[in-house]
Amino acid sequence: MPHMMDDFPLLMSTLYDRAVRLFPTQEIVSVESDRSRVRTTYGETDDRIRRLAAAMDQRLGLGVGDVVGTFAWNNRRHHELYWATACSGRICHTLNIRLFPEQLRYIIGHAGDRVVFVDPDLVPLLEPIASELPVETFVVMGPDASQVGLPNAIAYEELIDGVEPMSSWPELDERSPMMLCYTSGTTGNPKGVAYTQRSTYLHTISNLANFSITSSDNVLPVVPMFHAAAWGYVFQAVTVGAKLTYPGPDLSPAALVDLFETEKVTFSAGVPTVWLGVQQYLTEHPEADVSSMRAFLCGGSAVPRAMIDWYWKNRGILVQQGWGMTETNPVAAVALLKPHMADWEWERKLDVLETAGLPVPGLQVKIVDDEGNELPWDGEAFGELLIRGPWIAAEYYKDPRSPQSFLDGWLRTGDVAKITPDGYIRITDRAKDLIKSGGEWISSVDLENTLMAHPAVAEATVVGVKHPKWQERPVAFVVLRPGAQATEEELVGFLSDKVAKWWLPDRVFFVEEIPKTGTGKFDKKLVRDRYADVLMERGDG
Amino acid sequence: MPHMMDDFPLLMSTLYDRAVRLFPTQEIVSVESDRSRVRTTYGETDDRIRRLAAAMDQRLGLGVGDVVGTFAWNNRRHHELYWATACSGRICHTLNIRLFPEQLRYIIGHAGDRVVFVDPDLVPLLEPIASELPVETFVVMGPDASQVGLPNAIAYEELIDGVEPMSSWPELDERSPMMLCYTSGTTGNPKGVAYTQRSTYLHTISNLANFSITSSDNVLPVVPMFHAAAWGYVFQAVTVGAKLTYPGPDLSPAALVDLFETEKVTFSAGVPTVWLGVQQYLTEHPEADVSSMRAFLCGGSAVPRAMIDWYWKNRGILVQQGWGMTETNPVAAVALLKPHMADWEWERKLDVLETAGLPVPGLQVKIVDDEGNELPWDGEAFGELLIRGPWIAAEYYKDPRSPQSFLDGWLRTGDVAKITPDGYIRITDRAKDLIKSGGEWISSVDLENTLMAHPAVAEATVVGVKHPKWQERPVAFVVLRPGAQATEEELVGFLSDKVAKWWLPDRVFFVEEIPKTGTGKFDKKLVRDRYADVLMERGDG
């Protein structure tokens, strides 16, 4: 028992118990693996969470600090796993379902997952490698595990059936890890970040004021629960007693808009490609009613200005750009307008809304040059963004590669940024995506966003490729909107009065699709590799 | 330097530095001791705060952990003292200017204040006892200290003049005390509560979502800065970058309404007697424009339902009832409506708004009977309210009287409460103010609130006095509104269909004024003492 108030630990179970006690009838809606929609409440779910936690003790032999893997969509059982592990002191290791088999093998082994919970429709992804994994038990997240080709497989509903619910949670050290998230690194093995009770608690509480989420909201996280804890929305929504809507496996624009309409979703969150797809769908379906939606967070990669503009003008929805990464738990900055901007004209507000935003209270940011010297916040100087704070990783989980990514307790983000005099962070590029042409830097992000403002362009990515004279030159890859037409000359012409002349791409390729990474971002590495010699072959220059 | 994210301490300086960097032009308006109004900004104030912190080092010889007393109104220099001490690791001891000399002597000695900062117009209150105080230096909060009868007196503006500002803050342990607040106990010497960096940080962040205070707000704390850190609003407002308006010495309704109107205040906070006075003033001055005000927090004692009703219906202002005490840092519960109540009719909403509210996320509450057994949340059972959490005191500052007030880490609040099934705390009474008549409890708070709903009643208090047959019986003391009339029989008749027959007061006294404590609450102890034998003398029964 604590005898100083400072001995009272910051535990997720405190936030959880209050929410369940105060909001027992609040709804949780979940689309299941079979696409059925299940409606339940905080109160009913609480009973299942406590039985799940008890079953981990009694039937799976998991102690405090043991690691539990999940391989699942956003649904109610995943929600139960989040809270059962957090409250009972286990560590939830959310496995990205889009990882390659060798990456899965590595991270399951590295984290030491003793049990893996898997959605029924995702079982086939694990079956080929299951026998090689050091996992004791697989739990299939449904009523039945009899037809499953996984060793020691049991069904979730059987696991928790007839178990006496855990009535009170253990008193943990607030520094206990409660979640492991691995970054899908483009080189080498993934690196793990341990979210602790304390860091998650502080991320949750500190972000509430940013989004003004209250118990009147209905939050639908499109961002997967296997990406940086669904950006924290599972924890935030429950803490304030909001309704939650989980979309399950179908993340198509049609399915999302159907949920927005029928469940009256007020707030959502996802990467730009999701919202570009929804934009396209809403354009084709003007009758779709998404008027309940007040705002969504968009992050994970740069948010096109044209998209922010479209949602506000056509649907009255505020696109809030957020910035973060797995290592920042993840939300670290949000583009909020300041009071004196309230009367600004819309285009000037867009200048602010298209930035990565202001750091969240509690965090410290700076930009530094190659020698680590701090640069001014003048909106001109750019350098690597460094960040630290009570929910920012200061090391990787059991990984000797940590020193390269941290500097005196600061996380090196790998993002290159400017900061305006009034504190808005403007990401110029990922350090590795910056294009160096004849010794000068070109921002691929700026070029992409400008291209995506062209009415014929659905998606665009720009990468630097080898060039005999300039070392690197920008090349653009464009997906046109259905039915739209544009030529290479037309797009370059469109850019020519918007960016410096030497920034203009040497080539524009029209493609059916831009390859995406496991987290839904443009896979620039793949594009770069595939087109590495395109300018060398032509001998441009 | 921290190497784990959990090593990054929760310090007020982190919140402060961000706010000053992001909102340098945000305004701070301050009414001075001479009633002049001074306008300044976060940026300008920052320079003064850093010079003040440096002067504490260089000119006052104060080290980290030393105690600095303040004896002052709500004004900009008091604001500077709050932040300079918090950021530089000193302890700010806010002295209640309404304490008796012997209480002041006790707490200054007990806390060990080495320096006391005093407002110019409050100097006469300290002069008679200054020579007996173990204080090294008095700093008069203005430009001049030459005419002051205090030993070793210097002027604030001289103190900070020409000092090199402190450029970076010390790295402190988050458990360092940063503020001392003494409760004005009705018996014995006052007891001190130490607010730490961590507890204040968590109180600040956790309460932001409750009040939805943003950088667009203009916050005017009426609650004195010598009462439980002005209920945290100095810290909350700066953390989000809101405008602050400090009212100085004149807390009359006319002066407050003038500030609300001319500064366009959006949010305020104070005790019920303040708002009853403002209500009276607004009734007499229907032309007063307080339309900028969206809500105010009302707490410190029970908030009359009739007042909540009046502000909403007449001025569109939401009265948010808060509950807390010095020991709870202080805000611990706030009466927020839940989403399903949005469509309720107003009278039913009032049933919720007149409660002490829901516990803030992060806190745990329970009610217990005399043996310490937990009672159900059924809205019927009542017992002492116990509370614990990361900003709830678990001991008094260097005080052997702690054990009586704490139970296994829980604070015994001394309040008697019911909790409704949906978690709203309803304070029945202070334990010591409950009236025990013939073995049955009568709530003085319920009687007072019912009386104050009568149109002729401005203020009412009810106390239990000795009775030859029933041990105690309720007696009411009523202040009538100017020009209004009512008889004892009329008021008892008004009550008779609203409370149980045996609750009806044995006497109603009409008085000019109800004596108030140093914190503006009805001084029931004084009333009880003065009228102790009023029923014995009459021989009623």
Coordinates of N, CA, C and O in Angstrom, one line a residue, chain A residues 419-481:
Chain A
I419 N 11.2 23.8 -38.1 CA 10.2 24.1 -37.1 C 9.9 25.6 -37.2 O 10.8 26.4 -37.3
T420 N 8.6 26.0 -37.3 CA 8.3 27.4 -37.5 C 8.5 28.2 -36.2 O 8.6 27.6 -35.2
P421 N 8.6 29.5 -36.3 CA 8.9 30.3 -35.1 C 7.8 30.0 -34.0 O 8.0 30.1 -32.8
D422 N 6.5 29.7 -34.5 CA 5.5 29.5 -33.5 C 5.3 28.0 -33.2 O 4.3 27.6 -32.6
G423 N 6.4 27.2 -33.5 CA 6.4 25.8 -33.0 C 5.8 24.7 -33.8 O 5.7 23.6 -33.3
Y424 N 5.4 25.0 -35.0 CA 4.8 23.9 -35.8 C 5.9 23.1 -36.5 O 6.8 23.8 -37.2
I425 N 5.9 21.8 -36.4 CA 6.9 21.0 -37.0 C 6.5 20.7 -38.5 O 5.4 20.3 -38.7
R426 N 7.4 20.9 -39.4 CA 7.1 20.6 -40.8 C 8.1 19.6 -41.2 O 9.3 19.9 -41.4
I427 N 7.6 18.4 -41.5 CA 8.5 17.3 -41.9 C 8.9 17.5 -43.3 O 8.1 17.6 -44.2
T428 N 10.2 17.7 -43.6 CA 10.7 17.9 -44.9 C 10.7 16.5 -45.7 O 10.4 16.4 -46.8
D429 N 11.2 15.5 -44.9 CA 11.3 14.2 -45.5 C 11.8 13.2 -44.5 O 12.3 13.6 -43.4
R430 N 11.7 11.9 -44.8 CA 12.4 11.0 -44.1 C 13.9 11.2 -44.5 O 14.2 11.4 -45.7
A431 N 14.8 11.1 -43.5 CA 16.2 11.3 -43.9 C 16.6 10.5 -45.1 O 17.3 11.0 -46.0
K432 N 16.2 9.3 -45.1 CA 16.6 8.3 -46.2 C 15.8 8.6 -47.5 O 16.2 8.1 -48.5
D433 N 14.8 9.4 -47.4 CA 14.0 9.7 -48.7 C 14.4 11.0 -49.3 O 13.9 11.4 -50.4
L434 N 15.2 11.8 -48.6 CA 15.6 13.1 -49.1 C 16.4 12.8 -50.4 O 17.2 11.9 -50.5
I435 N 16.2 13.7 -51.4 CA 16.9 13.5 -52.6 C 18.1 14.5 -52.7 O 17.9 15.7 -52.5
K436 N 19.3 14.1 -52.9 CA 20.4 15.0 -53.0 C 20.9 15.2 -54.4 O 21.5 14.3 -55.0
S437 N 20.6 16.3 -55.0 CA 20.8 16.5 -56.4 C 21.9 17.6 -56.5 O 21.7 18.8 -56.1
G438 N 23.1 17.2 -57.0 CA 24.2 18.2 -57.1 C 24.5 18.9 -55.8 O 24.8 20.1 -55.8
G439 N 24.4 18.2 -54.7 CA 24.8 18.7 -53.4 C 23.7 19.5 -52.7 O 23.8 19.9 -51.6
E440 N 22.5 19.6 -53.4 CA 21.4 20.3 -52.8 C 20.3 19.3 -52.5 O 20.0 18.4 -53.2
W441 N 19.5 19.6 -51.4 CA 18.5 18.7 -51.0 C 17.2 19.1 -51.7 O 16.8 20.2 -51.8
I442 N 16.5 18.0 -52.1 CA 15.1 18.2 -52.7 C 14.2 17.3 -51.8 O 14.5 16.2 -51.5
S443 N 13.0 17.9 -51.4 CA 12.1 17.2 -50.6 C 11.1 16.4 -51.4 O 10.3 16.9 -52.2
S444 N 11.2 15.0 -51.3 CA 10.2 14.2 -52.0 C 8.8 14.4 -51.5 O 7.9 14.3 -52.3
V445 N 8.7 14.7 -50.3 CA 7.3 14.9 -49.7 C 6.7 16.1 -50.3 O 5.5 16.1 -50.6
D446 N 7.4 17.2 -50.4 CA 6.8 18.4 -51.0 C 6.3 18.2 -52.5 O 5.3 18.6 -52.9
L447 N 7.2 17.5 -53.2 CA 6.8 17.2 -54.6 C 5.6 16.3 -54.7 O 4.7 16.5 -55.5
E448 N 5.5 15.3 -53.8 CA 4.3 14.4 -53.8 C 3.1 15.2 -53.5 O 2.0 15.0 -54.1
N449 N 3.1 16.0 -52.4 CA 1.9 16.7 -52.0 C 1.5 17.7 -53.1 O 0.3 17.9 -53.3
T450 N 2.4 18.3 -53.8 CA 2.1 19.2 -54.9 C 1.4 18.4 -56.0 O 0.4 18.8 -56.6
L451 N 2.0 17.3 -56.4 CA 1.4 16.5 -57.4 C 0.0 16.0 -57.1 O -0.9 16.0 -57.9
M452 N -0.2 15.7 -55.8 CA -1.5 15.1 -55.4 C -2.6 16.2 -55.4 O -3.8 15.9 -55.3
A453 N -2.2 17.5 -55.5 CA -3.2 18.5 -55.6 C -3.7 18.6 -57.1 O -4.7 19.4 -57.3
H454 N -3.1 18.0 -58.0 CA -3.6 18.0 -59.4 C -4.9 17.1 -59.5 O -4.9 16.0 -59.0
P455 N -5.9 17.7 -60.1 CA -7.2 17.0 -60.1 C -7.2 15.6 -60.7 O -8.0 14.7 -60.4
A456 N -6.2 15.3 -61.6 CA -6.2 14.0 -62.2 C -5.5 12.9 -61.4 O -5.5 11.7 -61.7
V457 N -4.8 13.4 -60.4 CA -3.8 12.5 -59.7 C -4.5 11.9 -58.4 O -5.0 12.6 -57.6
A458 N -4.5 10.6 -58.3 CA -5.0 9.9 -57.1 C -3.9 9.7 -56.1 O -4.1 10.0 -54.9
E459 N -2.8 9.2 -56.6 CA -1.7 9.0 -55.7 C -0.4 9.3 -56.4 O -0.3 9.1 -57.6
A460 N 0.6 9.8 -55.6 CA 1.9 10.0 -56.3 C 3.0 9.8 -55.3 O 2.9 10.1 -54.1
T461 N 4.1 9.2 -55.8 CA 5.3 9.1 -54.9 C 6.5 9.6 -55.7 O 6.5 9.4 -57.0
V462 N 7.5 10.1 -55.1 CA 8.7 10.6 -55.7 C 9.9 10.1 -55.0 O 9.9 10.1 -53.8
V463 N 10.8 9.5 -55.8 CA 12.0 9.0 -55.2 C 13.2 9.5 -55.9 O 13.1 10.0 -57.1
G464 N 14.4 9.5 -55.3 CA 15.6 9.9 -55.9 C 16.3 8.7 -56.5 O 16.4 7.6 -55.9
V465 N 16.7 8.8 -57.8 CA 17.4 7.7 -58.4 C 18.8 8.2 -58.9 O 19.0 9.4 -59.1
K466 N 19.6 7.2 -59.1 CA 21.0 7.6 -59.5 C 21.0 8.3 -60.8 O 20.3 8.0 -61.7
H467 N 21.9 9.3 -60.8 CA 22.0 10.1 -62.1 C 23.5 10.4 -62.3 O 24.3 10.7 -61.4
P468 N 23.9 10.2 -63.6 CA 25.4 10.3 -63.9 C 26.0 11.6 -63.6 O 27.1 11.7 -63.2
K469 N 25.2 12.7 -63.7 CA 25.8 14.0 -63.5 C 25.5 14.6 -62.1 O 26.4 15.1 -61.4
W470 N 24.2 14.5 -61.7 CA 23.7 15.1 -60.5 C 23.7 14.2 -59.3 O 23.2 14.6 -58.2
Q471 N 24.3 13.0 -59.5 CA 24.3 12.0 -58.4 C 22.9 11.4 -58.2 O 22.6 10.2 -58.3
E472 N 21.9 12.3 -57.9 CA 20.5 11.8 -57.7 C 19.6 12.9 -58.4 O 19.9 14.1 -58.3
R473 N 18.5 12.4 -58.9 CA 17.5 13.3 -59.5 C 16.1 12.7 -59.1 O 15.9 11.4 -59.0
P474 N 15.1 13.5 -58.9 CA 13.7 13.0 -58.6 C 13.0 12.4 -59.8 O 13.1 12.9 -60.9
V475 N 12.3 11.3 -59.5 CA 11.5 10.7 -60.5 C 10.1 10.4 -59.8 O 10.1 10.0 -58.7
A476 N 9.0 10.7 -60.5 CA 7.7 10.6 -59.9 C 7.0 9.4 -60.5 O 7.1 9.0 -61.7
F477 N 6.1 8.8 -59.6 CA 5.2 7.7 -60.0 C 3.8 8.1 -59.6 O 3.6 8.5 -58.5
V478 N 3.0 8.0 -60.6 CA 1.6 8.6 -60.5 C 0.5 7.6 -60.8 O 0.6 6.9 -61.8
V479 N -0.4 7.5 -59.9 CA -1.7 6.7 -60.2 C -2.8 7.8 -60.5 O -3.0 8.6 -59.7
L480 N -3.3 7.7 -61.7 CA -4.4 8.6 -62.1 C -5.7 8.2 -61.5 O -6.0 7.0 -61.2
R481 N -6.6 9.1 -61.3 CA -8.0 8.8 -60.8 C -8.7 8.1 -61.9 O -8.4 8.3 -63.1

